[in-house]
Amino acid sequence: MAYDIEIRPLSFLRASEEIDERAAVALAGSIAGEGVWRAPIPVEKRTGIVMDGNHRRHAAGLLDLTHVPCILLDYDDPKVSVSDWRTGAPYDVARIFREVMRAQRLLPYKSTRHVFAPELPCSSIALSMLKRPAPERIRSERPARLFTEPE
């Protein structure tokens, strides 16, 4: 089971949880220091809801990135499981949609824990590729797939 890493406009991603601003600033500094984006952000493919990586999403904005590497998933996908961060109990995924999409509210910090099996792949994409307007092939209706993890 492979994952595809796609470049998506930062504006497509919807924050789902509150963040620790200081942690996001530190993360932005770390990413800038490396000069590459290493951890694609898993997002719900239809809505752009960030499954895991709200700090990375915010850091991308702090770095003036216009695009970010993403892995598009579905909450119904058996590779995705969601639990309550504190109790470990299964999390009501419908609540994520209710709060983020309908009520336009963020969930509290560290509400959900997403687990992906198999683990998500890493990337190594120069930040300069994510700052400028995307090449024509990325702006098209069909997003660019940078690479697919071998099966």
Short mmCIF file of N, CA and C in Angstrom, two decimals:
data_model
loop_
_atom_site.label_atom_id
_atom_site.label_comp_id
_atom_site.label_asym_id
_atom_site.label_seq_id
_atom_site.Cartn_x
_atom_site.Cartn_y
_atom_site.Cartn_z
N MET A 1 0.84 -1.18 0.00
CA MET A 1 0.00 0.00 0.00
C MET A 1 0.88 1.24 0.00
N ALA A 2 0.84 2.00 -1.04
CA ALA A 2 1.68 3.18 -1.18
C ALA A 2 0.86 4.45 -0.95
N TYR A 3 1.58 5.50 -0.68
CA TYR A 3 0.98 6.82 -0.57
C TYR A 3 1.54 7.69 -1.69
N ASP A 4 0.73 8.57 -2.22
CA ASP A 4 1.19 9.55 -3.19
C ASP A 4 1.40 10.88 -2.49
N ILE A 5 2.51 11.53 -2.79
CA ILE A 5 2.77 12.86 -2.27
C ILE A 5 2.43 13.84 -3.38
N GLU A 6 1.55 14.78 -3.08
CA GLU A 6 1.12 15.77 -4.05
C GLU A 6 1.39 17.17 -3.51
N ILE A 7 1.68 18.07 -4.42
CA ILE A 7 1.85 19.47 -4.04
C ILE A 7 0.49 20.15 -4.16
N ARG A 8 0.06 20.77 -3.07
CA ARG A 8 -1.23 21.46 -3.05
C ARG A 8 -1.04 22.90 -2.56
N PRO A 9 -1.90 23.81 -3.00
CA PRO A 9 -1.84 25.18 -2.48
C PRO A 9 -2.08 25.17 -0.97
N LEU A 10 -1.33 25.98 -0.27
CA LEU A 10 -1.52 26.08 1.18
C LEU A 10 -2.96 26.47 1.50
N SER A 11 -3.57 27.24 0.63
CA SER A 11 -4.95 27.68 0.85
C SER A 11 -5.95 26.53 0.83
N PHE A 12 -5.58 25.38 0.27
CA PHE A 12 -6.47 24.21 0.26
C PHE A 12 -6.58 23.59 1.66
N LEU A 13 -5.54 23.72 2.46
CA LEU A 13 -5.51 23.08 3.77
C LEU A 13 -6.34 23.85 4.79
N ARG A 14 -7.16 23.12 5.54
CA ARG A 14 -7.98 23.70 6.61
C ARG A 14 -7.42 23.23 7.95
N ALA A 15 -7.05 24.18 8.78
CA ALA A 15 -6.59 23.83 10.12
C ALA A 15 -7.72 23.10 10.85
N SER A 16 -7.35 22.13 11.68
CA SER A 16 -8.36 21.37 12.41
C SER A 16 -8.23 21.50 13.93
N GLU A 17 -7.03 21.83 14.39
CA GLU A 17 -6.81 21.95 15.84
C GLU A 17 -6.03 23.22 16.14
N GLU A 18 -6.24 23.73 17.34
CA GLU A 18 -5.44 24.85 17.82
C GLU A 18 -3.99 24.41 17.91
N ILE A 19 -3.09 25.36 17.87
CA ILE A 19 -1.66 25.04 17.92
C ILE A 19 -0.98 25.81 19.04
N ASP A 20 0.25 25.43 19.31
CA ASP A 20 1.14 26.17 20.21
C ASP A 20 1.98 27.06 19.30
N GLU A 21 1.71 28.35 19.33
CA GLU A 21 2.38 29.30 18.42
C GLU A 21 3.90 29.22 18.52
N ARG A 22 4.42 29.11 19.75
CA ARG A 22 5.88 29.04 19.91
C ARG A 22 6.45 27.80 19.25
N ALA A 23 5.74 26.69 19.35
CA ALA A 23 6.19 25.45 18.71
C ALA A 23 6.18 25.60 17.19
N ALA A 24 5.18 26.27 16.66
CA ALA A 24 5.09 26.48 15.21
C ALA A 24 6.23 27.38 14.72
N VAL A 25 6.55 28.41 15.49
CA VAL A 25 7.65 29.31 15.12
C VAL A 25 8.97 28.55 15.14
N ALA A 26 9.18 27.73 16.18
CA ALA A 26 10.40 26.93 16.26
C ALA A 26 10.48 25.94 15.09
N LEU A 27 9.36 25.32 14.76
CA LEU A 27 9.31 24.39 13.63
C LEU A 27 9.64 25.11 12.33
N ALA A 28 9.09 26.30 12.14
CA ALA A 28 9.38 27.07 10.93
C ALA A 28 10.88 27.35 10.83
N GLY A 29 11.50 27.68 11.95
CA GLY A 29 12.94 27.92 11.97
C GLY A 29 13.73 26.69 11.60
N SER A 30 13.30 25.55 12.10
CA SER A 30 13.96 24.28 11.78
C SER A 30 13.83 23.94 10.30
N ILE A 31 12.62 24.11 9.77
CA ILE A 31 12.39 23.82 8.35
C ILE A 31 13.22 24.77 7.48
N ALA A 32 13.22 26.05 7.83
CA ALA A 32 14.00 27.04 7.07
C ALA A 32 15.48 26.70 7.12
N GLY A 33 15.95 26.27 8.28
CA GLY A 33 17.36 25.91 8.43
C GLY A 33 17.77 24.76 7.53
N GLU A 34 16.88 23.80 7.35
CA GLU A 34 17.17 22.66 6.46
C GLU A 34 17.03 23.05 5.00
N GLY A 35 16.13 23.98 4.72
CA GLY A 35 15.91 24.39 3.35
C GLY A 35 15.07 23.43 2.52
N VAL A 36 14.56 22.39 3.17
CA VAL A 36 13.71 21.41 2.47
C VAL A 36 12.52 21.05 3.34
N TRP A 37 11.45 20.61 2.69
CA TRP A 37 10.25 20.14 3.39
C TRP A 37 10.33 18.63 3.46
N ARG A 38 10.36 18.10 4.67
CA ARG A 38 10.57 16.66 4.85
C ARG A 38 9.32 15.85 5.20
N ALA A 39 8.32 16.47 5.78
CA ALA A 39 7.16 15.72 6.27
C ALA A 39 5.88 16.17 5.56
N PRO A 40 5.43 15.43 4.55
CA PRO A 40 4.18 15.79 3.89
C PRO A 40 3.03 15.83 4.90
N ILE A 41 2.08 16.69 4.67
CA ILE A 41 0.95 16.85 5.59
C ILE A 41 -0.21 15.97 5.12
N PRO A 42 -0.66 15.04 5.96
CA PRO A 42 -1.83 14.24 5.59
C PRO A 42 -3.11 15.06 5.74
N VAL A 43 -3.89 15.11 4.68
CA VAL A 43 -5.13 15.88 4.69
C VAL A 43 -6.28 15.06 4.14
N GLU A 44 -7.48 15.39 4.58
CA GLU A 44 -8.69 14.76 4.06
C GLU A 44 -8.87 15.26 2.63
N LYS A 45 -8.97 14.33 1.71
CA LYS A 45 -8.86 14.68 0.28
C LYS A 45 -9.97 15.57 -0.26
N ARG A 46 -11.16 15.51 0.28
CA ARG A 46 -12.26 16.33 -0.26
C ARG A 46 -12.31 17.73 0.36
N THR A 47 -11.99 17.84 1.63
CA THR A 47 -12.17 19.10 2.34
C THR A 47 -10.87 19.85 2.64
N GLY A 48 -9.75 19.15 2.59
CA GLY A 48 -8.48 19.76 2.95
C GLY A 48 -8.24 19.84 4.45
N ILE A 49 -9.09 19.19 5.25
CA ILE A 49 -8.89 19.19 6.70
C ILE A 49 -7.56 18.51 7.02
N VAL A 50 -6.74 19.21 7.80
CA VAL A 50 -5.44 18.66 8.21
C VAL A 50 -5.70 17.55 9.22
N MET A 51 -5.26 16.35 8.89
CA MET A 51 -5.41 15.22 9.81
C MET A 51 -4.34 15.29 10.90
N ASP A 52 -3.13 15.53 10.48
CA ASP A 52 -1.99 15.60 11.40
C ASP A 52 -1.01 16.59 10.77
N GLY A 53 -0.59 17.58 11.51
CA GLY A 53 0.36 18.54 10.94
C GLY A 53 -0.13 19.97 10.96
N ASN A 54 -0.95 20.31 11.94
CA ASN A 54 -1.43 21.70 12.04
C ASN A 54 -0.28 22.67 12.30
N HIS A 55 0.73 22.24 13.05
CA HIS A 55 1.89 23.10 13.27
C HIS A 55 2.68 23.29 11.97
N ARG A 56 2.81 22.23 11.18
CA ARG A 56 3.51 22.34 9.89
C ARG A 56 2.74 23.26 8.94
N ARG A 57 1.43 23.16 8.94
CA ARG A 57 0.61 24.04 8.10
C ARG A 57 0.85 25.50 8.48
N HIS A 58 0.84 25.78 9.78
CA HIS A 58 1.07 27.15 10.24
C HIS A 58 2.51 27.59 9.92
N ALA A 59 3.47 26.70 10.12
CA ALA A 59 4.87 27.02 9.81
C ALA A 59 5.03 27.37 8.33
N ALA A 60 4.32 26.68 7.46
CA ALA A 60 4.38 26.98 6.02
C ALA A 60 3.95 28.42 5.76
N GLY A 61 2.92 28.86 6.44
CA GLY A 61 2.48 30.25 6.30
C GLY A 61 3.52 31.23 6.81
N LEU A 62 4.15 30.90 7.94
CA LEU A 62 5.20 31.76 8.48
C LEU A 62 6.38 31.87 7.52
N LEU A 63 6.61 30.82 6.74
CA LEU A 63 7.71 30.80 5.77
C LEU A 63 7.31 31.37 4.41
N ASP A 64 6.10 31.89 4.33
CA ASP A 64 5.58 32.44 3.07
C ASP A 64 5.53 31.42 1.94
N LEU A 65 5.28 30.17 2.28
CA LEU A 65 5.13 29.15 1.25
C LEU A 65 3.73 29.28 0.64
N THR A 66 3.63 29.04 -0.63
CA THR A 66 2.32 29.07 -1.30
C THR A 66 1.77 27.67 -1.51
N HIS A 67 2.65 26.67 -1.45
CA HIS A 67 2.27 25.28 -1.68
C HIS A 67 2.97 24.40 -0.65
N VAL A 68 2.39 23.24 -0.36
CA VAL A 68 3.01 22.28 0.55
C VAL A 68 2.80 20.86 0.04
N PRO A 69 3.74 19.97 0.36
CA PRO A 69 3.54 18.56 0.03
C PRO A 69 2.46 17.96 0.94
N CYS A 70 1.55 17.23 0.33
CA CYS A 70 0.43 16.63 1.07
C CYS A 70 0.27 15.17 0.69
N ILE A 71 -0.37 14.44 1.56
CA ILE A 71 -0.84 13.09 1.26
C ILE A 71 -2.34 13.15 1.44
N LEU A 72 -3.07 12.92 0.36
CA LEU A 72 -4.52 13.01 0.39
C LEU A 72 -5.11 11.67 0.81
N LEU A 73 -5.91 11.70 1.86
CA LEU A 73 -6.49 10.49 2.43
C LEU A 73 -7.98 10.70 2.70
N ASP A 74 -8.61 9.63 3.11
CA ASP A 74 -10.03 9.63 3.45
C ASP A 74 -10.15 9.02 4.84
N TYR A 75 -11.01 9.57 5.66
CA TYR A 75 -11.18 9.02 7.00
C TYR A 75 -11.74 7.60 6.98
N ASP A 76 -12.34 7.19 5.87
CA ASP A 76 -12.84 5.82 5.75
C ASP A 76 -11.75 4.84 5.34
N ASP A 77 -10.59 5.34 4.99
CA ASP A 77 -9.48 4.50 4.56
C ASP A 77 -8.99 3.66 5.75
N PRO A 78 -8.84 2.35 5.57
CA PRO A 78 -8.37 1.51 6.68
C PRO A 78 -6.94 1.84 7.13
N LYS A 79 -6.20 2.61 6.34
CA LYS A 79 -4.85 3.01 6.73
C LYS A 79 -4.87 4.12 7.78
N VAL A 80 -6.04 4.71 8.02
CA VAL A 80 -6.17 5.86 8.93
C VAL A 80 -6.97 5.46 10.16
N SER A 81 -6.41 5.69 11.34
CA SER A 81 -7.20 5.51 12.56
C SER A 81 -7.04 6.77 13.42
N VAL A 82 -8.11 7.11 14.13
CA VAL A 82 -8.13 8.34 14.92
C VAL A 82 -8.58 8.01 16.33
N SER A 83 -7.81 8.50 17.29
CA SER A 83 -8.18 8.29 18.69
C SER A 83 -8.08 9.62 19.44
N ASP A 84 -8.68 9.64 20.62
CA ASP A 84 -8.60 10.79 21.51
C ASP A 84 -7.17 10.86 22.05
N TRP A 85 -6.55 12.01 21.97
CA TRP A 85 -5.16 12.17 22.39
C TRP A 85 -4.97 11.78 23.85
N ARG A 86 -5.90 12.14 24.72
CA ARG A 86 -5.73 11.91 26.15
C ARG A 86 -6.12 10.51 26.60
N THR A 87 -7.25 10.00 26.08
CA THR A 87 -7.76 8.72 26.58
C THR A 87 -7.38 7.53 25.72
N GLY A 88 -7.08 7.78 24.46
CA GLY A 88 -6.78 6.68 23.54
C GLY A 88 -8.03 6.03 22.97
N ALA A 89 -9.20 6.48 23.40
CA ALA A 89 -10.46 5.91 22.90
C ALA A 89 -10.67 6.34 21.45
N PRO A 90 -11.40 5.55 20.68
CA PRO A 90 -11.70 5.95 19.29
C PRO A 90 -12.35 7.34 19.28
N TYR A 91 -11.96 8.15 18.32
CA TYR A 91 -12.47 9.52 18.22
C TYR A 91 -13.60 9.57 17.21
N ASP A 92 -14.62 10.34 17.52
CA ASP A 92 -15.77 10.51 16.63
C ASP A 92 -15.36 11.41 15.46
N VAL A 93 -15.04 10.80 14.32
CA VAL A 93 -14.58 11.54 13.15
C VAL A 93 -15.63 12.54 12.69
N ALA A 94 -16.90 12.21 12.85
CA ALA A 94 -17.97 13.14 12.46
C ALA A 94 -17.84 14.46 13.21
N ARG A 95 -17.31 14.42 14.42
CA ARG A 95 -17.13 15.65 15.20
C ARG A 95 -16.11 16.57 14.53
N ILE A 96 -15.09 16.00 13.92
CA ILE A 96 -14.10 16.81 13.21
C ILE A 96 -14.79 17.61 12.12
N PHE A 97 -15.61 16.92 11.32
CA PHE A 97 -16.33 17.60 10.24
C PHE A 97 -17.31 18.64 10.78
N ARG A 98 -18.02 18.30 11.87
CA ARG A 98 -18.98 19.24 12.46
C ARG A 98 -18.29 20.52 12.91
N GLU A 99 -17.21 20.36 13.64
CA GLU A 99 -16.53 21.52 14.21
C GLU A 99 -15.81 22.34 13.14
N VAL A 100 -15.01 21.67 12.34
CA VAL A 100 -14.15 22.38 11.39
C VAL A 100 -14.92 22.91 10.19
N MET A 101 -15.79 22.09 9.63
CA MET A 101 -16.47 22.50 8.39
C MET A 101 -17.75 23.29 8.67
N ARG A 102 -18.60 22.76 9.53
CA ARG A 102 -19.90 23.42 9.74
C ARG A 102 -19.80 24.60 10.69
N ALA A 103 -19.20 24.38 11.85
CA ALA A 103 -19.14 25.43 12.87
C ALA A 103 -17.96 26.38 12.66
N GLN A 104 -17.04 26.02 11.77
CA GLN A 104 -15.86 26.85 11.50
C GLN A 104 -15.06 27.10 12.77
N ARG A 105 -14.96 26.05 13.62
CA ARG A 105 -14.20 26.14 14.87
C ARG A 105 -13.07 25.12 14.84
N LEU A 106 -11.98 25.47 15.49
CA LEU A 106 -10.88 24.53 15.64
C LEU A 106 -11.12 23.66 16.86
N LEU A 107 -10.69 22.42 16.78
CA LEU A 107 -10.71 21.54 17.94
C LEU A 107 -9.64 22.02 18.91
N PRO A 108 -9.78 21.73 20.20
CA PRO A 108 -8.74 22.12 21.15
C PRO A 108 -7.39 21.46 20.79
N TYR A 109 -6.33 22.09 21.24
CA TYR A 109 -4.97 21.59 21.04
C TYR A 109 -4.87 20.14 21.50
N LYS A 110 -4.26 19.32 20.67
CA LYS A 110 -4.03 17.90 20.96
C LYS A 110 -5.32 17.15 21.30
N SER A 111 -6.34 17.32 20.49
CA SER A 111 -7.60 16.58 20.66
C SER A 111 -7.52 15.19 20.06
N THR A 112 -6.92 15.12 18.87
CA THR A 112 -6.91 13.85 18.13
C THR A 112 -5.50 13.34 17.93
N ARG A 113 -5.42 12.03 17.84
CA ARG A 113 -4.16 11.36 17.47
C ARG A 113 -4.48 10.51 16.25
N HIS A 114 -3.81 10.82 15.16
CA HIS A 114 -3.98 10.05 13.93
C HIS A 114 -2.83 9.07 13.80
N VAL A 115 -3.15 7.85 13.44
CA VAL A 115 -2.14 6.83 13.19
C VAL A 115 -2.33 6.34 11.77
N PHE A 116 -1.23 6.23 11.05
CA PHE A 116 -1.27 5.80 9.65
C PHE A 116 -0.47 4.51 9.51
N ALA A 117 -1.09 3.51 8.95
CA ALA A 117 -0.42 2.22 8.77
C ALA A 117 -0.61 1.77 7.32
N PRO A 118 0.48 1.69 6.59
CA PRO A 118 1.87 1.90 7.01
C PRO A 118 2.17 3.37 7.29
N GLU A 119 3.37 3.59 7.87
CA GLU A 119 3.79 4.96 8.18
C GLU A 119 3.82 5.81 6.93
N LEU A 120 3.65 7.10 7.12
CA LEU A 120 3.71 8.03 6.00
C LEU A 120 5.16 8.20 5.54
N PRO A 121 5.36 8.40 4.24
CA PRO A 121 6.72 8.59 3.73
C PRO A 121 7.23 10.00 4.01
N CYS A 122 8.52 10.16 3.86
CA CYS A 122 9.15 11.47 3.97
C CYS A 122 9.31 12.06 2.57
N SER A 123 9.60 13.34 2.52
CA SER A 123 9.89 14.00 1.26
C SER A 123 11.17 14.81 1.43
N SER A 124 11.66 15.34 0.35
CA SER A 124 12.82 16.22 0.39
C SER A 124 12.65 17.23 -0.74
N ILE A 125 11.82 18.23 -0.49
CA ILE A 125 11.45 19.19 -1.52
C ILE A 125 11.99 20.56 -1.12
N ALA A 126 12.78 21.14 -2.00
CA ALA A 126 13.37 22.45 -1.73
C ALA A 126 12.28 23.47 -1.46
N LEU A 127 12.47 24.25 -0.41
CA LEU A 127 11.49 25.28 -0.06
C LEU A 127 11.29 26.26 -1.20
N SER A 128 12.33 26.50 -1.97
CA SER A 128 12.20 27.43 -3.10
C SER A 128 11.16 26.94 -4.11
N MET A 129 10.94 25.64 -4.20
CA MET A 129 9.93 25.09 -5.10
C MET A 129 8.52 25.32 -4.56
N LEU A 130 8.40 25.60 -3.27
CA LEU A 130 7.10 25.77 -2.64
C LEU A 130 6.73 27.24 -2.43
N LYS A 131 7.65 28.14 -2.72
CA LYS A 131 7.41 29.57 -2.50
C LYS A 131 6.90 30.27 -3.74
N ARG A 132 7.38 29.91 -4.84
CA ARG A 132 7.01 30.63 -6.06
C ARG A 132 5.71 30.09 -6.61
N PRO A 133 5.12 30.78 -7.54
CA PRO A 133 3.90 30.23 -8.15
C PRO A 133 4.19 28.85 -8.72
N ALA A 134 3.25 27.97 -8.54
CA ALA A 134 3.45 26.59 -8.97
C ALA A 134 3.58 26.50 -10.48
N PRO A 135 4.39 25.56 -10.96
CA PRO A 135 4.47 25.34 -12.41
C PRO A 135 3.09 25.00 -12.97
N GLU A 136 2.91 25.20 -14.24
CA GLU A 136 1.62 24.97 -14.90
C GLU A 136 1.07 23.58 -14.59
N ARG A 137 1.90 22.58 -14.56
CA ARG A 137 1.40 21.22 -14.33
C ARG A 137 0.82 21.06 -12.93
N ILE A 138 1.27 21.85 -11.99
CA ILE A 138 0.74 21.76 -10.63
C ILE A 138 -0.54 22.57 -10.51
N ARG A 139 -0.65 23.66 -11.25
CA ARG A 139 -1.85 24.49 -11.17
C ARG A 139 -3.03 23.87 -11.92
N SER A 140 -2.78 22.86 -12.71
CA SER A 140 -3.86 22.25 -13.47
C SER A 140 -4.83 21.56 -12.52
N GLU A 141 -5.95 21.09 -13.05
CA GLU A 141 -6.94 20.41 -12.21
C GLU A 141 -6.35 19.16 -11.58
N ARG A 142 -5.47 18.53 -12.28
CA ARG A 142 -4.86 17.31 -11.77
C ARG A 142 -3.54 17.67 -11.11
N PRO A 143 -3.45 17.60 -9.79
CA PRO A 143 -2.23 18.01 -9.10
C PRO A 143 -1.05 17.12 -9.49
N ALA A 144 0.12 17.70 -9.39
CA ALA A 144 1.33 16.93 -9.70
C ALA A 144 1.57 15.90 -8.61
N ARG A 145 1.93 14.71 -9.03
CA ARG A 145 2.37 13.68 -8.10
C ARG A 145 3.88 13.65 -8.22
N LEU A 146 4.55 13.98 -7.16
CA LEU A 146 6.00 14.04 -7.21
C LEU A 146 6.60 12.65 -7.31
N PHE A 147 6.14 11.78 -6.46
CA PHE A 147 6.60 10.41 -6.53
C PHE A 147 5.64 9.55 -5.74
N THR A 148 5.70 8.28 -6.03
CA THR A 148 4.88 7.31 -5.32
C THR A 148 5.83 6.37 -4.61
N GLU A 149 5.53 6.11 -3.38
CA GLU A 149 6.34 5.18 -2.61
C GLU A 149 6.23 3.79 -3.23
N PRO A 150 7.34 3.06 -3.37
CA PRO A 150 7.25 1.70 -3.94
C PRO A 150 6.39 0.80 -3.08
N GLU A 151 5.69 -0.11 -3.74
CA GLU A 151 4.81 -1.01 -2.99
C GLU A 151 5.58 -2.19 -2.46
#
